[in-house]
Short mmCIF file of C-alpha atoms in Angstrom, two decimals:
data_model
loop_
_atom_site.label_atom_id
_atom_site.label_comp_id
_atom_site.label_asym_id
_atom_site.label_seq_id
_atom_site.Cartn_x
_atom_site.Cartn_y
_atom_site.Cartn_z
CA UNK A 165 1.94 50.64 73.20
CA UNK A 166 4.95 48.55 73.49
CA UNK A 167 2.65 45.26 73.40
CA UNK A 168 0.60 46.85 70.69
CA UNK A 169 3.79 47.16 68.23
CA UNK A 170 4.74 43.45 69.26
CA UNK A 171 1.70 42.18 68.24
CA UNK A 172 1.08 44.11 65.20
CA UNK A 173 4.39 43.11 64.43
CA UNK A 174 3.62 39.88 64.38
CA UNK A 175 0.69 39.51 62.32
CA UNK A 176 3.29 41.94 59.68
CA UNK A 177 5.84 38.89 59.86
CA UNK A 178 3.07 36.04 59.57
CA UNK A 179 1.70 37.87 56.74
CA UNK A 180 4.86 37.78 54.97
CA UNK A 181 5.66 34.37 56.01
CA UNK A 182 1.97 33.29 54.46
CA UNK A 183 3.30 35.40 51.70
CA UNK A 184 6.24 33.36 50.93
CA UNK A 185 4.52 29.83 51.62
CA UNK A 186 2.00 31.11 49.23
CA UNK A 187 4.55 31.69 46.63
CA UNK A 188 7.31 28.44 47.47
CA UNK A 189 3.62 26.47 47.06
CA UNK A 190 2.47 28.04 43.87
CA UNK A 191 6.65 27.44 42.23
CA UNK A 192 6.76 23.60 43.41
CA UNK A 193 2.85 23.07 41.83
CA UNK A 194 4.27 24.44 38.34
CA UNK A 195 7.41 23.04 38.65
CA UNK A 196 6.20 19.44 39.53
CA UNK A 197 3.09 19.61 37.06
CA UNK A 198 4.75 18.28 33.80
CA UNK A 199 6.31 15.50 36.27
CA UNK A 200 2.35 14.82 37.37
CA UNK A 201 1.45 15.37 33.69
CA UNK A 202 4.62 12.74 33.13
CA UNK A 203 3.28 9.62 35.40
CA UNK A 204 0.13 10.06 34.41
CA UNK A 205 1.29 9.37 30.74
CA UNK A 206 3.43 6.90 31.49
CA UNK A 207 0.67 5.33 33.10
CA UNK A 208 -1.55 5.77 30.32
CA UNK A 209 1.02 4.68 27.33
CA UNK A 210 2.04 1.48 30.10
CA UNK A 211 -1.65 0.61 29.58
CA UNK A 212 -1.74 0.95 26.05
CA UNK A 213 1.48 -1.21 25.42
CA UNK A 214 -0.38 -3.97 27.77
CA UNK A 215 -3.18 -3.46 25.15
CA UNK A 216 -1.80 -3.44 22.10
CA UNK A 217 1.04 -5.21 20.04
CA UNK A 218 4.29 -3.83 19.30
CA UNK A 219 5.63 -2.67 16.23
CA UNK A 220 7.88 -6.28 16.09
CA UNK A 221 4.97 -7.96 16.96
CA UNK A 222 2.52 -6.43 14.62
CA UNK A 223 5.64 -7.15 11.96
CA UNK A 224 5.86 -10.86 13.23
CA UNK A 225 1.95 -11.38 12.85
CA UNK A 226 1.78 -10.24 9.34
CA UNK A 227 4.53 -12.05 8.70
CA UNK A 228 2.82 -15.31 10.07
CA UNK A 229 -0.57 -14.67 8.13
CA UNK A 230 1.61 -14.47 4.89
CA UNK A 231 3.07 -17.64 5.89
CA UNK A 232 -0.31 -19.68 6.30
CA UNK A 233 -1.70 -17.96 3.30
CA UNK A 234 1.55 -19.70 1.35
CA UNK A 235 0.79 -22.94 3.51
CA UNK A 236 -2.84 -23.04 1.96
CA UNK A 237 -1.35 -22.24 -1.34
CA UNK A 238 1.07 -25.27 -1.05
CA UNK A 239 -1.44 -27.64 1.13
CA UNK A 240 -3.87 -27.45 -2.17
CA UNK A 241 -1.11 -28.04 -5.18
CA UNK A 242 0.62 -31.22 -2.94
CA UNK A 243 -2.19 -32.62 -1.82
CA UNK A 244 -3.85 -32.47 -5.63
CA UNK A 245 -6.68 -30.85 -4.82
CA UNK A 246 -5.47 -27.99 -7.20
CA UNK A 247 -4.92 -29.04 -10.76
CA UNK A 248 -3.33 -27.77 -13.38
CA UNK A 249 -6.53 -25.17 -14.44
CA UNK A 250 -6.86 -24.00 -10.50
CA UNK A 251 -3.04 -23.57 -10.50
CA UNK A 252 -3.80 -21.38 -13.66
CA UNK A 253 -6.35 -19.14 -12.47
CA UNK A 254 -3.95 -18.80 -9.02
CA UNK A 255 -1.14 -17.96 -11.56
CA UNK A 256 -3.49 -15.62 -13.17
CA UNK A 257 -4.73 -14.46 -10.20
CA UNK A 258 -0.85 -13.35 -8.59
CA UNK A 259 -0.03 -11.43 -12.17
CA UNK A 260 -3.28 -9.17 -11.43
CA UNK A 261 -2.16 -8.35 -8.42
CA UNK A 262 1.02 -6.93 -9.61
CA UNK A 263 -0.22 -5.20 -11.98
CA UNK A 264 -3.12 -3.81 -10.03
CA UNK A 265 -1.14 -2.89 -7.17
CA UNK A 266 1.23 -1.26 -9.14
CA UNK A 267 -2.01 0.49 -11.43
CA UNK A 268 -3.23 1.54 -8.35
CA UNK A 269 0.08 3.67 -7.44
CA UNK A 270 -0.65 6.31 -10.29
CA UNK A 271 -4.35 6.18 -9.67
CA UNK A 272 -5.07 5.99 -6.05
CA UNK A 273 -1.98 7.42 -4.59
CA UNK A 274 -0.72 10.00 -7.23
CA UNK A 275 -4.74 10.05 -8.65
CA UNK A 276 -3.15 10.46 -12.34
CA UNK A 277 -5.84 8.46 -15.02
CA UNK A 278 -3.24 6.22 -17.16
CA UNK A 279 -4.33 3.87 -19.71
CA UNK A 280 -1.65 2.83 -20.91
CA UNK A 281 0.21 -0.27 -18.21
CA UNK A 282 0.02 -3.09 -20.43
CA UNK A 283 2.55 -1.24 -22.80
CA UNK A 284 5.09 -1.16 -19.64
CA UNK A 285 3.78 -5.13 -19.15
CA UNK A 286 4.38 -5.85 -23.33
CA UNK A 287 8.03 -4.32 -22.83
CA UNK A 288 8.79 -6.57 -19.52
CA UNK A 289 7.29 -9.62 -21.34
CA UNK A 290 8.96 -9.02 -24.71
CA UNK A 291 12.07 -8.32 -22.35
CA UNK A 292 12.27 -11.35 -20.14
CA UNK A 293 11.30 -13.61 -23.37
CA UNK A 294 14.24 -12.92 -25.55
CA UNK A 295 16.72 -12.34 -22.82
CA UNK A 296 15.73 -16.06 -21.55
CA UNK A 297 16.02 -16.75 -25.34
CA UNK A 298 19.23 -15.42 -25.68
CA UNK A 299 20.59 -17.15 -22.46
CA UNK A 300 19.58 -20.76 -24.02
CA UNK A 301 20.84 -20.53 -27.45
CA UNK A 302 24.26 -19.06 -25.91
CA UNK A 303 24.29 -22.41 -23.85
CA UNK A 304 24.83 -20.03 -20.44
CA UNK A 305 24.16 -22.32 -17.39
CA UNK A 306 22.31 -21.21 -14.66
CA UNK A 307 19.27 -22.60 -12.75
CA UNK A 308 15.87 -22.32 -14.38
CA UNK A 309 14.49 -20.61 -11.29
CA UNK A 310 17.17 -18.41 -11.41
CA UNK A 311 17.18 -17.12 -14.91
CA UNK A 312 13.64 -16.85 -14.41
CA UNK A 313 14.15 -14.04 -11.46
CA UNK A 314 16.94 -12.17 -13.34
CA UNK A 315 15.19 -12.11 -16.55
CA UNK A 316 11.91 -10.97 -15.01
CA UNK A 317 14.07 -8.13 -13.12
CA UNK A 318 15.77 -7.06 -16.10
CA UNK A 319 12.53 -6.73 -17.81
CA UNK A 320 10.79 -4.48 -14.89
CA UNK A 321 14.65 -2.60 -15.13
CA UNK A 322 13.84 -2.06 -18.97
CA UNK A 323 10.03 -1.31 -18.45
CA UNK A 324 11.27 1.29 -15.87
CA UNK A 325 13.69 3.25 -18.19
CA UNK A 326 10.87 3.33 -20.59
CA UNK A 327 8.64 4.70 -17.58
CA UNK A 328 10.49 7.62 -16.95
CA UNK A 329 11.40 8.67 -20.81
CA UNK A 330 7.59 8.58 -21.01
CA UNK A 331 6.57 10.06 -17.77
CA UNK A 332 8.60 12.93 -18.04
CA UNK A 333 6.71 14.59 -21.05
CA UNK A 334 3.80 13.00 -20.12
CA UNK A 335 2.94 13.76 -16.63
CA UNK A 336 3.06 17.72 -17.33
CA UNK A 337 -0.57 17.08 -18.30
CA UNK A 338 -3.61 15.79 -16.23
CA UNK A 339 -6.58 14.16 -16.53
CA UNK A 340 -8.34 13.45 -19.70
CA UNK A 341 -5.01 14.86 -21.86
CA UNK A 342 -2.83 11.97 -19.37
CA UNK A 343 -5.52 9.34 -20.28
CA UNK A 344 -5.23 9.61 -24.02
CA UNK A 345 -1.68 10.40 -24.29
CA UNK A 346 -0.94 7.24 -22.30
CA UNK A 347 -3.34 4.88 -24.48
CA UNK A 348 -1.70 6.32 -27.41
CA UNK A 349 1.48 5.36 -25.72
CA UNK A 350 0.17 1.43 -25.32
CA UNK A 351 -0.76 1.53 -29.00
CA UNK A 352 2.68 2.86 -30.19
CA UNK A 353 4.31 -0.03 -28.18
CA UNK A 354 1.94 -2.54 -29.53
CA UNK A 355 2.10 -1.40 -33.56
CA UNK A 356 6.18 -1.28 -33.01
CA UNK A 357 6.66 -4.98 -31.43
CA UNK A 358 4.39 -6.32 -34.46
CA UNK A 359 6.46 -5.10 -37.15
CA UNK A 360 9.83 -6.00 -35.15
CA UNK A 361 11.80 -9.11 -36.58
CA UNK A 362 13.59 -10.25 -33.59
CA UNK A 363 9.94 -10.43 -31.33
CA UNK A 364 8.03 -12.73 -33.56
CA UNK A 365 8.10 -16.09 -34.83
CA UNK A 366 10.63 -17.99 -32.65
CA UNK A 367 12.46 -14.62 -32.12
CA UNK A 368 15.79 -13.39 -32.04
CA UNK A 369 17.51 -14.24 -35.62
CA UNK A 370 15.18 -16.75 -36.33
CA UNK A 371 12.34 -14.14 -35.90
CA UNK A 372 9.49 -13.02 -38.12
CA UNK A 373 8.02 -10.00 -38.26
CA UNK A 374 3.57 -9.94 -37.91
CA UNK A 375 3.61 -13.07 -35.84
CA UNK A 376 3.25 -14.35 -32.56
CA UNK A 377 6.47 -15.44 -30.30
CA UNK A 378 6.48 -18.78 -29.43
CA UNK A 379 9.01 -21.09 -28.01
CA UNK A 380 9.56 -19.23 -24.80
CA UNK A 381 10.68 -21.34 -21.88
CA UNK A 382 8.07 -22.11 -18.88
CA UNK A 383 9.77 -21.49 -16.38
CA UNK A 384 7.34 -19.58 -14.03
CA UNK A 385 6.92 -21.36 -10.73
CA UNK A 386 3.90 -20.42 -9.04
CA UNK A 387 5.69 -20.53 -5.40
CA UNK A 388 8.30 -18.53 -6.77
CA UNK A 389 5.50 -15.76 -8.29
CA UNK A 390 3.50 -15.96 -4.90
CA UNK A 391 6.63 -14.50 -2.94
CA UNK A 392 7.20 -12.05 -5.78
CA UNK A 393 3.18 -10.75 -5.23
CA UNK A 394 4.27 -10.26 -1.65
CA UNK A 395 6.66 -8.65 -2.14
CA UNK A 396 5.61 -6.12 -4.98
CA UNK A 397 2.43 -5.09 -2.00
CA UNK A 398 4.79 -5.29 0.54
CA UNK A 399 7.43 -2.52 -1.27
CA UNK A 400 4.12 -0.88 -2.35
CA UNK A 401 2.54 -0.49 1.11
CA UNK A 402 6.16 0.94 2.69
CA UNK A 403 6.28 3.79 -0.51
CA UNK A 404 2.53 5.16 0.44
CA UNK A 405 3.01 5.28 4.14
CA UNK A 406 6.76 6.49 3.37
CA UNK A 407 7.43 10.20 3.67
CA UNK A 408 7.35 9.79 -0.57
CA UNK A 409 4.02 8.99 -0.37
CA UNK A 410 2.53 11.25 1.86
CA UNK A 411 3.89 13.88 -0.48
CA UNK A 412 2.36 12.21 -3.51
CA UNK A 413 -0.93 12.46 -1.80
CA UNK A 414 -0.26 16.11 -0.97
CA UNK A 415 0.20 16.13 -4.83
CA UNK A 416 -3.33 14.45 -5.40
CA UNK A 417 -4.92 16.45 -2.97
CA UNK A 418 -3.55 19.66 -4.47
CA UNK A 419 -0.69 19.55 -6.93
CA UNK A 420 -0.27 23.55 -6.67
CA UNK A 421 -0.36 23.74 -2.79
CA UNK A 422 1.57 20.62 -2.78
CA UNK A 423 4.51 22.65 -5.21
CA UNK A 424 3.99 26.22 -2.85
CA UNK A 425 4.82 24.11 0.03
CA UNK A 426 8.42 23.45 -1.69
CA UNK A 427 7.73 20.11 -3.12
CA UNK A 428 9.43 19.05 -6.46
CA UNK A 429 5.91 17.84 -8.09
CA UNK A 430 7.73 16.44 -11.66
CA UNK A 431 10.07 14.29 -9.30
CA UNK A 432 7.32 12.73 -7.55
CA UNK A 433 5.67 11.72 -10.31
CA UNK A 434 7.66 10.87 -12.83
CA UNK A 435 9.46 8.68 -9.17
CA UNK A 436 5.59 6.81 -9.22
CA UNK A 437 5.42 6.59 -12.68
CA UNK A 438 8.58 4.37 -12.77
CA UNK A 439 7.50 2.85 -9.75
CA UNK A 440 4.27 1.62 -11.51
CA UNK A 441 5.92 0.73 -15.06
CA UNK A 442 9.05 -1.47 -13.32
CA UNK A 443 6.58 -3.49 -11.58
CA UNK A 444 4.20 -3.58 -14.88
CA UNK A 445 7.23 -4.74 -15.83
CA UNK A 446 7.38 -7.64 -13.78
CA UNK A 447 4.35 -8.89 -13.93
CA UNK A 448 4.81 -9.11 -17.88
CA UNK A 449 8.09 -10.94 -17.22
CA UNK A 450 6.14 -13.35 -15.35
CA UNK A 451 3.09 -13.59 -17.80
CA UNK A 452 5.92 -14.51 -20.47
CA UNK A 453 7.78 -17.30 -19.08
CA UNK A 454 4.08 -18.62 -17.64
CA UNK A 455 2.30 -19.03 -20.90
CA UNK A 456 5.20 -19.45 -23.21
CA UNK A 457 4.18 -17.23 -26.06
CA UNK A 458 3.20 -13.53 -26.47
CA UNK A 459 1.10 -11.80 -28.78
CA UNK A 460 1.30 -7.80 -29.63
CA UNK A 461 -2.78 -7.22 -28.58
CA UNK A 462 -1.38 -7.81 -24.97
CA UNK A 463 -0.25 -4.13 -25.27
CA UNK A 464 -3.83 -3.08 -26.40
CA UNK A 465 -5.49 -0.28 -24.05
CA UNK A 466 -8.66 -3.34 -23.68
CA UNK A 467 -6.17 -5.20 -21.29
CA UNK A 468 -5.37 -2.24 -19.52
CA UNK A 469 -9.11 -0.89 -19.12
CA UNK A 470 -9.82 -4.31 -17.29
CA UNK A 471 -6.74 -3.65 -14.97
CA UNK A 472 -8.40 -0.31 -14.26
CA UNK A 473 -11.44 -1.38 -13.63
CA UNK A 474 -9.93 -3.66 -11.58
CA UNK A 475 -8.30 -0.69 -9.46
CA UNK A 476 -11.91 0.89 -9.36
CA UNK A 477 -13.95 -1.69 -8.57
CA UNK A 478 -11.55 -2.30 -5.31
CA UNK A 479 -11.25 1.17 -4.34
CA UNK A 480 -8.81 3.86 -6.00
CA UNK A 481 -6.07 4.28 -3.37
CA UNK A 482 -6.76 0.72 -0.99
CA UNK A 483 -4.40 -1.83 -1.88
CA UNK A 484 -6.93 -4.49 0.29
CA UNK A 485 -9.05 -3.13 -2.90
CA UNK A 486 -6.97 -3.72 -5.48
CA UNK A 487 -5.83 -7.43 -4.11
CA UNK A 488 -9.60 -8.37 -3.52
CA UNK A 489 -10.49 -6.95 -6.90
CA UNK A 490 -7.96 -8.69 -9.01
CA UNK A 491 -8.79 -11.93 -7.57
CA UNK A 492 -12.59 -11.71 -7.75
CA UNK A 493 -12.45 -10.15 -11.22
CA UNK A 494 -10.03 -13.24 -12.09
CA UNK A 495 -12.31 -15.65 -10.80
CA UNK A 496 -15.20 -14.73 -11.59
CA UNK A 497 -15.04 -14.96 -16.14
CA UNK A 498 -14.27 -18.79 -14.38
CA UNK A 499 -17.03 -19.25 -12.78
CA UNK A 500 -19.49 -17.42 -15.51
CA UNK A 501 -18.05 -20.07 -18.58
CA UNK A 502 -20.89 -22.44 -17.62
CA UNK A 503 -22.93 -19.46 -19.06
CA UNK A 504 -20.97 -18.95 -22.17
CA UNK A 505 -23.38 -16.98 -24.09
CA UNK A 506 -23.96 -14.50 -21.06
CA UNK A 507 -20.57 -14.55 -19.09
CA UNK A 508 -19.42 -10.99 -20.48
CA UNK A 509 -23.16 -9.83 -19.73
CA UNK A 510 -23.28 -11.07 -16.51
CA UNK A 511 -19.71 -9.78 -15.75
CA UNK A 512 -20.66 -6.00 -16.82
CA UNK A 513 -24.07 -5.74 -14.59
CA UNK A 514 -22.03 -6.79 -11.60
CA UNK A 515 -19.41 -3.97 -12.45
CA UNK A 516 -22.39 -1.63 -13.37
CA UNK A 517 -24.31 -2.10 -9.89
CA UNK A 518 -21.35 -1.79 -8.34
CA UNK A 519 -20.48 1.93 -9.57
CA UNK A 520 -23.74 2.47 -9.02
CA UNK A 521 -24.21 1.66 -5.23
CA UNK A 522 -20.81 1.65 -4.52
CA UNK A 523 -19.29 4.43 -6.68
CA UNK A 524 -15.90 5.07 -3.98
CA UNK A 525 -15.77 0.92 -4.80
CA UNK A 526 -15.77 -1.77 -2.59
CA UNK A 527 -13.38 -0.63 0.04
CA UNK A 528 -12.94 3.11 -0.85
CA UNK A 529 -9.68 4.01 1.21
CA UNK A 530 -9.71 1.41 3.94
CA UNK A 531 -6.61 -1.08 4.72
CA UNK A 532 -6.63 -4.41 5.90
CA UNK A 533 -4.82 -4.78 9.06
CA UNK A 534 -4.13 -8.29 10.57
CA UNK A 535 -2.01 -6.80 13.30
CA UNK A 536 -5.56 -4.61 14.40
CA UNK A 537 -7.72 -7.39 13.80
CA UNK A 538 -5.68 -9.58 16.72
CA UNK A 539 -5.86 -6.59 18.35
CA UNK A 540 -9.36 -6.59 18.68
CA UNK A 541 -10.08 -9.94 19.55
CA UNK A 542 -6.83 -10.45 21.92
CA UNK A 543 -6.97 -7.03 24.29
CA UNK A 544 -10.53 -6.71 23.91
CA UNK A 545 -10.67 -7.24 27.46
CA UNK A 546 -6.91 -6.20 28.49
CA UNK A 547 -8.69 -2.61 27.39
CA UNK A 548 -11.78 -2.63 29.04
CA UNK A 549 -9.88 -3.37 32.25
CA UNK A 550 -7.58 0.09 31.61
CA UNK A 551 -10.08 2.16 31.59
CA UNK A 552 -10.27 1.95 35.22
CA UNK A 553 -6.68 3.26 35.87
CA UNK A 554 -7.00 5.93 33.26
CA UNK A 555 -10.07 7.42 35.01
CA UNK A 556 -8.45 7.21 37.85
CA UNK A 557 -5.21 9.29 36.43
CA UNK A 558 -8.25 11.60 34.95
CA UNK A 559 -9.39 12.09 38.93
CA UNK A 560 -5.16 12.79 39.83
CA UNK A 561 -5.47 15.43 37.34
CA UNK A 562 -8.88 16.84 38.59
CA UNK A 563 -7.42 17.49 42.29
CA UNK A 564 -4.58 18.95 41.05
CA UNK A 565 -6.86 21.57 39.32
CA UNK A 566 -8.46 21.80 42.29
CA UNK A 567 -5.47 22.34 44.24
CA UNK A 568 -3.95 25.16 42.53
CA UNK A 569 -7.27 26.78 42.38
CA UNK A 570 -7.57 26.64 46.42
CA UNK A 571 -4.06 27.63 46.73
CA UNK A 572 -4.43 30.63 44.34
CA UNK A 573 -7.76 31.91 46.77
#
């Protein structure tokens, strides 16, 4: 009997002892699973970062494709291969931009129908003209380049004001009602600088009233207008992947969910609205001290239907769209004068096939991305070769299913 409660007693205390390994196994198995979980990421991320640039580098590549697009810019005016009409349309060509970039702001990112940005580009132009004016007859010194930039800014500053005195009322309405109220606003701006003294003639107090203004200093250097392009879609590109613009996208989406959620919608838009009229702004600064005389119709809702349809045919919302667009739709008049008689004819069919096969436009939503395209062709093969050690971590994780699962049996 004596042996019989020995040996029961010890299978008792080697069930308890399983017992407790049981339960010390199951502890160290949840405790040490985020630290498994942990290597196994930091495997995974430690392939990706072999596979993909950094944020620096991605930086430092767009950075360098800017610079060789400015290289091919310069390499064709030096080496005369671009005279003075190519150098036009390139001119031409960088002012679209602006202005479609910025267009594309209250249409693609806010999705707000305005039709009235060439009266925000009259005011910058009409701006930048007689402050240059001014600066000349009161004999103030300063570099020609330079009163060319603070001119230009003080006309975007000035379109900008005018932005948000407009957008304020304005932008409580949607849609059709925005459209027309904004054209109306382009013709009010157009009918006033006609009948102004001081912005015809050769302006200032020398000005007459009904005519064009003339005398305006060229002083528009196309290098100069190139880095202001880049930088107008560079500020752009920051707002709509900013936390600003994912809200005004929460506002296109759904202005009322967008406003439930606790965001101040009139802010927002009347913040793109200026946005979109200071750099309308610019780009009218730039037209004015290019061509060296302005005429009201600029502020005519024609001009600013071909800057939307600019912003459509590219895709409401891409900025690759809108950059594409403007220099195609620039071009293209150019290449069509041969055809004189059918250039506008020609010009509408292409836009007409395109909204008909293509209604999103040409890009729809999509982005550009240098810094994905070298990733693509650089870690093509950098990526094929990680797959090996993340199916490998996937395996790690697979016997450690396994393992709890045997231990819990």
């Amino acid at each position: 009997q004596g042996v019989y409660r020995h040996h029961h007693g010890g299978h008792h205390h080697l069930g308890v002892l399983r017992r407790i390994v049981f339960a010390i196994l199951i502890i160290v198995l949840l405790v040490k699973r985020p630290a498994l979980w942990a290597r196994t990421k930091g495997r995974r991320s430690d392939q990706m970062k072999k596979t993909m640039l950094s944020t620096k580098q991605s930086y430092l590549v767009c950075f360098i494709g800017i610079l060789a697009a400015f290289g091919i810019v310069m390499a064709l005016c030096e080496s005369g291969l671009a005279d003075s009409y190519i150098k036009g349309i390139m001119m031409t060509a960088c002012i679209a931009i602006i202005m479609t970039t910025s267009l594309n702001l209250t249409i693609g990112v806010l999705g707000q129908l305005t039709l009235g940005c060439c009266g925000f580009e009259a005011i910058g132009a009409y701006v930048a003209a007689l402050t240059s004016k001014y600066m000349v007859a009161a004999g103030i010194a300063i570099d020609p380049t330079a009163r060319f930039l603070l001119t230009t800014l003080i006309g975007g500053v000035v379109a900008c004001v005018f932005g948000i005195l407009i957008g304020i009322p304005a932008l409580r309405l949607h849609g059709d009602y925005l459209a027309i109220i904004t054209l109306g606003f382009g013709e009010i701006i157009r009918v006033i600088i006609q009948n102004l003294k001081v912005a015809g003639g050769m302006g200032l107090d020398k000005g007459a009233a009904g005519q064009a203004l003339i005398g305006i200093e060229r002083t528009a250097n196309l290098y100069v207008v190139f880095w202001i392009m880049v930088v107008t879609v560079v500020v752009l590109f920051m707002f709509g992947r900013s936390r600003y613009g994912r809200a005004v996208k929460a506002i296109r989406d759904d202005e009322i969910a967008a406003g439930a959620s606790g965001l101040n919608t009139t802010y927002l838009k009347v913040l793109v609205f200026a946005i979109s009229a200071f750099f309308a702004g610019i780009a009218g600064g730039i037209f004015a001290q290019y061509i060296g005389s302005l005429n009201p119709t600029m502020a005519g809702w024609l001009n600013s239907i071909n800057y939307v349809i600019m912003v459509v045919f590219g895709g409401m919302g891409s900025l690759t769209g809108s950059i594409v667009s403007a220099i195609g739709l620039t071009i293209l008049p150019e290449l069509l004068r041969a055809f004189a008689d059918y250039r506008m004819l020609a010009y509408s069919v292409v836009l007409v096939l395109v909204m008909i096969f293509r209604p999103q436009g040409i890009f729809g939503s999509w982005e550009f991305s240098l810094p994905r395209l070298v990733n693509r062709m650089l870690f093509r093969g950098a990526a094929g070769k990680g797959a090996k050690p993340a199916a490998s971590a996937k395996q790690h994780d697979q016997s450690d299913d396994k393992t709890v699962k045997e231990a819990s049996r």
